[in-house]
Amino acid sequence: MKRIAYIILNYKTYLDTDRVVKEILSFGKEEDVIIIVDNCSPNESSQELHKLYDSVPNVDVIDSGENGGYAKGNNFGLRYAEQYNPEYVCIINNDVHFTSETMDLLVGIYPNLP
């Protein structure tokens, strides 16, 4: 079981995705997993993200196979995350910034959710 599954939808902006993934990895929370969903980017995003993260523990890069929009891409990531049985799921855009303290605070607000 993973504590938090972060789902990041990527579409053409792999540099932004790379930045936020590095920020999350800097939290040092090995009990978390990061799932990058490439939403059928028409550029080199998917290939670049696979090169960067295929060998990184707790980071999975998956390809949606089609661009069905924001909701469909995130639902694809949610279904994939089920294999980790996470306590929490955090769907984030690749243009956000937050700290591990922010996540600890949010998790502290919802400690008894099923």
Tab-separated table of N, CA and C in Angstrom:
chain	number	residue	atom	x	y	z
A	1	MET	N	0.842	-1.179	0.000
A	1	MET	CA	0.000	0.000	0.000
A	1	MET	C	0.890	1.246	0.000
A	2	LYS	N	0.516	2.210	-0.812
A	2	LYS	CA	1.206	3.493	-0.856
A	2	LYS	C	0.393	4.521	-0.077
A	3	ARG	N	1.074	5.468	0.495
A	3	ARG	CA	0.382	6.488	1.277
A	3	ARG	C	-0.350	7.449	0.357
A	4	ILE	N	0.391	8.074	-0.563
A	4	ILE	CA	-0.204	9.029	-1.500
A	4	ILE	C	0.186	8.620	-2.915
A	5	ALA	N	-0.799	8.599	-3.805
A	5	ALA	CA	-0.539	8.432	-5.230
A	5	ALA	C	-0.771	9.796	-5.874
A	6	TYR	N	0.288	10.389	-6.393
A	6	TYR	CA	0.191	11.651	-7.124
A	6	TYR	C	-0.054	11.317	-8.587
A	7	ILE	N	-1.079	11.882	-9.161
A	7	ILE	CA	-1.360	11.681	-10.578
A	7	ILE	C	-1.149	13.015	-11.279
A	8	ILE	N	-0.258	12.996	-12.251
A	8	ILE	CA	0.074	14.208	-13.004
A	8	ILE	C	-0.232	13.945	-14.468
A	9	LEU	N	-1.156	14.704	-15.023
A	9	LEU	CA	-1.495	14.581	-16.430
A	9	LEU	C	-0.551	15.469	-17.234
A	10	ASN	N	0.099	14.888	-18.222
A	10	ASN	CA	1.019	15.628	-19.076
A	10	ASN	C	0.454	15.707	-20.488
A	11	TYR	N	0.528	16.893	-21.051
A	11	TYR	CA	0.193	17.069	-22.459
A	11	TYR	C	1.129	18.121	-23.041
A	12	LYS	N	2.126	17.672	-23.749
A	12	LYS	CA	3.093	18.493	-24.473
A	12	LYS	C	4.087	19.251	-23.596
A	13	THR	N	3.911	19.325	-22.304
A	13	THR	CA	4.757	20.185	-21.463
A	13	THR	C	5.579	19.349	-20.481
A	14	TYR	N	6.417	18.471	-21.030
A	14	TYR	CA	7.162	17.553	-20.175
A	14	TYR	C	8.165	18.262	-19.270
A	15	LEU	N	8.647	19.434	-19.648
A	15	LEU	CA	9.570	20.155	-18.771
A	15	LEU	C	8.874	20.598	-17.487
A	16	ASP	N	7.620	21.032	-17.593
A	16	ASP	CA	6.850	21.387	-16.397
A	16	ASP	C	6.598	20.142	-15.549
A	17	THR	N	6.262	19.042	-16.212
A	17	THR	CA	6.027	17.790	-15.498
A	17	THR	C	7.299	17.341	-14.789
A	18	ASP	N	8.421	17.427	-15.453
A	18	ASP	CA	9.704	17.062	-14.855
A	18	ASP	C	9.966	17.907	-13.604
A	19	ARG	N	9.693	19.193	-13.668
A	19	ARG	CA	9.929	20.077	-12.524
A	19	ARG	C	9.094	19.661	-11.319
A	20	VAL	N	7.795	19.436	-11.517
A	20	VAL	CA	6.943	19.096	-10.378
A	20	VAL	C	7.273	17.697	-9.847
A	21	VAL	N	7.641	16.771	-10.701
A	21	VAL	CA	8.034	15.441	-10.231
A	21	VAL	C	9.287	15.555	-9.358
A	22	LYS	N	10.258	16.332	-9.786
A	22	LYS	CA	11.472	16.526	-8.983
A	22	LYS	C	11.141	17.156	-7.640
A	23	GLU	N	10.199	18.097	-7.629
A	23	GLU	CA	9.794	18.700	-6.355
A	23	GLU	C	9.197	17.645	-5.428
A	24	ILE	N	8.322	16.803	-5.955
A	24	ILE	CA	7.696	15.769	-5.125
A	24	ILE	C	8.743	14.761	-4.657
A	25	LEU	N	9.644	14.379	-5.529
A	25	LEU	CA	10.698	13.443	-5.130
A	25	LEU	C	11.575	14.030	-4.029
A	26	SER	N	11.737	15.345	-4.029
A	26	SER	CA	12.564	15.986	-2.999
A	26	SER	C	11.941	15.879	-1.610
A	27	PHE	N	10.648	15.538	-1.535
A	27	PHE	CA	10.006	15.338	-0.236
A	27	PHE	C	10.605	14.128	0.479
A	28	GLY	N	11.195	13.205	-0.282
A	28	GLY	CA	11.821	12.025	0.299
A	28	GLY	C	10.847	11.015	0.877
A	29	LYS	N	9.639	10.981	0.364
A	29	LYS	CA	8.606	10.082	0.883
A	29	LYS	C	8.552	8.826	0.025
A	30	GLU	N	9.322	7.835	0.394
A	30	GLU	CA	9.382	6.598	-0.381
A	30	GLU	C	8.078	5.826	-0.344
A	31	GLU	N	7.195	6.153	0.592
A	31	GLU	CA	5.914	5.460	0.680
A	31	GLU	C	4.881	6.019	-0.304
A	32	ASP	N	5.247	7.027	-1.064
A	32	ASP	CA	4.365	7.628	-2.059
A	32	ASP	C	4.749	7.157	-3.462
A	33	VAL	N	3.817	7.298	-4.390
A	33	VAL	CA	4.084	6.961	-5.785
A	33	VAL	C	3.630	8.137	-6.655
A	34	ILE	N	4.361	8.377	-7.718
A	34	ILE	CA	4.026	9.420	-8.686
A	34	ILE	C	3.676	8.728	-9.990
A	35	ILE	N	2.503	9.034	-10.511
A	35	ILE	CA	2.047	8.453	-11.769
A	35	ILE	C	1.892	9.575	-12.780
A	36	ILE	N	2.714	9.542	-13.792
A	36	ILE	CA	2.647	10.527	-14.872
A	36	ILE	C	1.849	9.900	-16.004
A	37	VAL	N	0.766	10.552	-16.388
A	37	VAL	CA	-0.052	10.082	-17.501
A	37	VAL	C	0.203	11.009	-18.683
A	38	ASP	N	0.854	10.489	-19.714
A	38	ASP	CA	0.982	11.302	-20.918
A	38	ASP	C	-0.290	11.132	-21.728
A	39	ASN	N	-0.958	12.254	-21.982
A	39	ASN	CA	-2.279	12.253	-22.614
A	39	ASN	C	-2.160	12.370	-24.135
A	40	CYS	N	-1.364	11.468	-24.705
A	40	CYS	CA	-1.182	11.372	-26.157
A	40	CYS	C	-0.585	12.659	-26.741
A	41	SER	N	0.481	13.130	-26.112
A	41	SER	CA	1.152	14.343	-26.596
A	41	SER	C	1.659	14.146	-28.022
A	42	PRO	N	1.469	15.158	-28.891
A	42	PRO	CA	1.930	15.037	-30.273
A	42	PRO	C	3.405	15.423	-30.457
A	43	ASN	N	4.103	15.628	-29.350
A	43	ASN	CA	5.529	15.949	-29.423
A	43	ASN	C	6.322	14.846	-28.723
A	44	GLU	N	7.525	15.153	-28.314
A	44	GLU	CA	8.423	14.162	-27.718
A	44	GLU	C	8.212	13.968	-26.218
A	45	SER	N	7.146	14.517	-25.659
A	45	SER	CA	6.922	14.460	-24.211
A	45	SER	C	6.975	13.051	-23.645
A	46	SER	N	6.230	12.144	-24.213
A	46	SER	CA	6.186	10.790	-23.675
A	46	SER	C	7.566	10.153	-23.675
A	47	GLN	N	8.268	10.252	-24.780
A	47	GLN	CA	9.596	9.653	-24.877
A	47	GLN	C	10.553	10.265	-23.859
A	48	GLU	N	10.510	11.579	-23.708
A	48	GLU	CA	11.399	12.255	-22.764
A	48	GLU	C	11.087	11.850	-21.325
A	49	LEU	N	9.813	11.756	-20.986
A	49	LEU	CA	9.436	11.365	-19.624
A	49	LEU	C	9.831	9.915	-19.340
A	50	HIS	N	9.679	9.046	-20.325
A	50	HIS	CA	10.129	7.656	-20.141
A	50	HIS	C	11.640	7.618	-19.929
A	51	LYS	N	12.395	8.395	-20.693
A	51	LYS	CA	13.853	8.433	-20.520
A	51	LYS	C	14.231	8.910	-19.125
A	52	LEU	N	13.511	9.922	-18.643
A	52	LEU	CA	13.834	10.500	-17.336
A	52	LEU	C	13.443	9.599	-16.169
A	53	TYR	N	12.320	8.873	-16.282
A	53	TYR	CA	11.743	8.256	-15.090
A	53	TYR	C	11.509	6.747	-15.139
A	54	ASP	N	11.745	6.094	-16.237
A	54	ASP	CA	11.487	4.653	-16.274
A	54	ASP	C	12.328	3.881	-15.263
A	55	SER	N	13.471	4.402	-14.898
A	55	SER	CA	14.332	3.686	-13.940
A	55	SER	C	14.262	4.269	-12.527
A	56	VAL	N	13.332	5.186	-12.299
A	56	VAL	CA	13.219	5.820	-10.982
A	56	VAL	C	12.149	5.104	-10.161
A	57	PRO	N	12.543	4.571	-9.006
A	57	PRO	CA	11.544	3.913	-8.152
A	57	PRO	C	10.442	4.890	-7.752
A	58	ASN	N	9.242	4.386	-7.647
A	58	ASN	CA	8.066	5.165	-7.220
A	58	ASN	C	7.601	6.195	-8.242
A	59	VAL	N	8.118	6.137	-9.469
A	59	VAL	CA	7.601	6.991	-10.542
A	59	VAL	C	7.240	6.082	-11.706
A	60	ASP	N	5.990	6.159	-12.121
A	60	ASP	CA	5.526	5.397	-13.276
A	60	ASP	C	5.092	6.377	-14.357
A	61	VAL	N	5.560	6.152	-15.560
A	61	VAL	CA	5.118	6.928	-16.715
A	61	VAL	C	4.244	6.004	-17.545
A	62	ILE	N	3.005	6.425	-17.757
A	62	ILE	CA	2.090	5.618	-18.557
A	62	ILE	C	1.518	6.489	-19.679
A	63	ASP	N	1.146	5.854	-20.744
A	63	ASP	CA	0.595	6.548	-21.900
A	63	ASP	C	-0.883	6.214	-22.026
A	64	SER	N	-1.710	7.255	-22.156
A	64	SER	CA	-3.151	7.043	-22.217
A	64	SER	C	-3.592	6.411	-23.538
A	65	GLY	N	-2.814	6.588	-24.587
A	65	GLY	CA	-3.163	6.005	-25.884
A	65	GLY	C	-4.091	6.863	-26.708
A	66	GLU	N	-4.754	7.804	-26.057
A	66	GLU	CA	-5.616	8.754	-26.768
A	66	GLU	C	-5.763	9.989	-25.891
A	67	ASN	N	-6.103	11.095	-26.512
A	67	ASN	CA	-6.376	12.296	-25.734
A	67	ASN	C	-7.886	12.457	-25.653
A	68	GLY	N	-8.432	11.964	-24.550
A	68	GLY	CA	-9.866	12.079	-24.313
A	68	GLY	C	-10.203	13.252	-23.416
A	69	GLY	N	-9.225	14.128	-23.183
A	69	GLY	CA	-9.446	15.293	-22.343
A	69	GLY	C	-8.929	15.088	-20.928
A	70	TYR	N	-9.071	16.142	-20.151
A	70	TYR	CA	-8.528	16.186	-18.792
A	70	TYR	C	-9.127	15.099	-17.906
A	71	ALA	N	-10.435	14.998	-17.877
A	71	ALA	CA	-11.090	14.037	-16.989
A	71	ALA	C	-10.744	12.600	-17.372
A	72	LYS	N	-10.790	12.291	-18.644
A	72	LYS	CA	-10.512	10.923	-19.078
A	72	LYS	C	-9.059	10.542	-18.783
A	73	GLY	N	-8.143	11.467	-18.992
A	73	GLY	CA	-6.736	11.200	-18.689
A	73	GLY	C	-6.521	10.944	-17.205
A	74	ASN	N	-7.157	11.739	-16.353
A	74	ASN	CA	-7.021	11.531	-14.911
A	74	ASN	C	-7.707	10.245	-14.459
A	75	ASN	N	-8.837	9.914	-15.047
A	75	ASN	CA	-9.492	8.650	-14.725
A	75	ASN	C	-8.605	7.461	-15.120
A	76	PHE	N	-7.910	7.587	-16.225
A	76	PHE	CA	-6.955	6.560	-16.655
A	76	PHE	C	-5.889	6.379	-15.570
A	77	GLY	N	-5.381	7.499	-15.056
A	77	GLY	CA	-4.387	7.450	-13.982
A	77	GLY	C	-4.951	6.882	-12.693
A	78	LEU	N	-6.187	7.216	-12.370
A	78	LEU	CA	-6.819	6.682	-11.158
A	78	LEU	C	-6.964	5.163	-11.227
A	79	ARG	N	-7.393	4.676	-12.377
A	79	ARG	CA	-7.525	3.220	-12.529
A	79	ARG	C	-6.156	2.539	-12.379
A	80	TYR	N	-5.141	3.154	-12.943
A	80	TYR	CA	-3.789	2.604	-12.828
A	80	TYR	C	-3.325	2.604	-11.366
A	81	ALA	N	-3.651	3.662	-10.632
A	81	ALA	CA	-3.213	3.813	-9.239
A	81	ALA	C	-3.819	2.766	-8.322
A	82	GLU	N	-4.929	2.169	-8.713
A	82	GLU	CA	-5.590	1.172	-7.861
A	82	GLU	C	-4.657	0.032	-7.472
A	83	GLN	N	-3.695	-0.298	-8.336
A	83	GLN	CA	-2.779	-1.398	-8.030
A	83	GLN	C	-1.937	-1.120	-6.793
A	84	TYR	N	-1.778	0.151	-6.435
A	84	TYR	CA	-0.981	0.524	-5.274
A	84	TYR	C	-1.817	0.634	-3.996
A	85	ASN	N	-3.136	0.597	-4.139
A	85	ASN	CA	-4.025	0.710	-2.991
A	85	ASN	C	-3.638	1.903	-2.103
A	86	PRO	N	-3.560	3.107	-2.684
A	86	PRO	CA	-3.110	4.259	-1.889
A	86	PRO	C	-4.145	4.684	-0.852
A	87	GLU	N	-3.650	5.247	0.239
A	87	GLU	CA	-4.543	5.832	1.230
A	87	GLU	C	-5.182	7.105	0.684
A	88	TYR	N	-4.400	7.869	-0.072
A	88	TYR	CA	-4.849	9.144	-0.629
A	88	TYR	C	-4.404	9.244	-2.081
A	89	VAL	N	-5.164	10.002	-2.855
A	89	VAL	CA	-4.806	10.301	-4.232
A	89	VAL	C	-4.798	11.814	-4.389
A	90	CYS	N	-3.774	12.309	-5.037
A	90	CYS	CA	-3.641	13.746	-5.274
A	90	CYS	C	-3.497	13.958	-6.781
A	91	ILE	N	-4.531	14.490	-7.402
A	91	ILE	CA	-4.475	14.815	-8.827
A	91	ILE	C	-3.988	16.253	-8.936
A	92	ILE	N	-2.859	16.430	-9.611
A	92	ILE	CA	-2.289	17.778	-9.704
A	92	ILE	C	-1.942	18.108	-11.148
A	93	ASN	N	-2.011	19.385	-11.445
A	93	ASN	CA	-1.531	19.882	-12.728
A	93	ASN	C	-0.019	20.012	-12.653
A	94	ASN	N	0.627	20.040	-13.794
A	94	ASN	CA	2.086	20.110	-13.791
A	94	ASN	C	2.621	21.535	-13.628
A	95	ASP	N	1.751	22.500	-13.408
A	95	ASP	CA	2.207	23.882	-13.232
A	95	ASP	C	2.020	24.380	-11.802
A	96	VAL	N	1.908	23.459	-10.842
A	96	VAL	CA	1.710	23.850	-9.449
A	96	VAL	C	3.009	23.724	-8.665
A	97	HIS	N	3.035	24.384	-7.520
A	97	HIS	CA	4.124	24.270	-6.555
A	97	HIS	C	3.494	24.056	-5.192
A	98	PHE	N	4.021	23.131	-4.434
A	98	PHE	CA	3.591	22.934	-3.057
A	98	PHE	C	4.712	22.223	-2.315
A	99	THR	N	4.584	22.156	-1.007
A	99	THR	CA	5.635	21.578	-0.180
A	99	THR	C	5.150	20.285	0.471
A	100	SER	N	6.082	19.536	1.025
A	100	SER	CA	5.696	18.323	1.746
A	100	SER	C	4.895	18.691	2.991
A	101	GLU	N	5.174	19.854	3.558
A	101	GLU	CA	4.407	20.303	4.713
A	101	GLU	C	2.944	20.526	4.349
A	102	THR	N	2.701	21.028	3.156
A	102	THR	CA	1.328	21.212	2.687
A	102	THR	C	0.620	19.866	2.602
A	103	MET	N	1.303	18.877	2.040
A	103	MET	CA	0.686	17.556	1.923
A	103	MET	C	0.460	16.930	3.290
A	104	ASP	N	1.418	17.091	4.205
A	104	ASP	CA	1.236	16.566	5.563
A	104	ASP	C	0.039	17.212	6.236
A	105	LEU	N	-0.145	18.504	6.025
A	105	LEU	CA	-1.290	19.215	6.595
A	105	LEU	C	-2.596	18.682	6.010
A	106	LEU	N	-2.650	18.514	4.689
A	106	LEU	CA	-3.864	17.995	4.052
A	106	LEU	C	-4.184	16.583	4.517
A	107	VAL	N	-3.176	15.736	4.603
A	107	VAL	CA	-3.400	14.375	5.073
A	107	VAL	C	-3.867	14.395	6.534
A	108	GLY	N	-3.341	15.318	7.315
A	108	GLY	CA	-3.753	15.437	8.708
A	108	GLY	C	-5.199	15.850	8.875
A	109	ILE	N	-5.738	16.565	7.897
A	109	ILE	CA	-7.133	16.995	7.954
A	109	ILE	C	-8.063	15.811	7.729
A	110	TYR	N	-7.616	14.841	6.924
A	110	TYR	CA	-8.467	13.712	6.537
A	110	TYR	C	-7.891	12.377	7.009
A	111	PRO	N	-7.545	12.232	8.277
A	111	PRO	CA	-6.867	10.992	8.700
A	111	PRO	C	-7.762	9.769	8.760
A	112	ASN	N	-9.055	9.942	8.848
A	112	ASN	CA	-9.925	8.780	9.064
A	112	ASN	C	-10.839	8.463	7.896
A	113	LEU	N	-10.481	8.904	6.708
A	113	LEU	CA	-11.303	8.583	5.550
A	113	LEU	C	-11.148	7.107	5.194
A	114	PRO	N	-12.213	6.495	4.735
A	114	PRO	CA	-12.108	5.066	4.361
A	114	PRO	C	-11.242	4.874	3.142
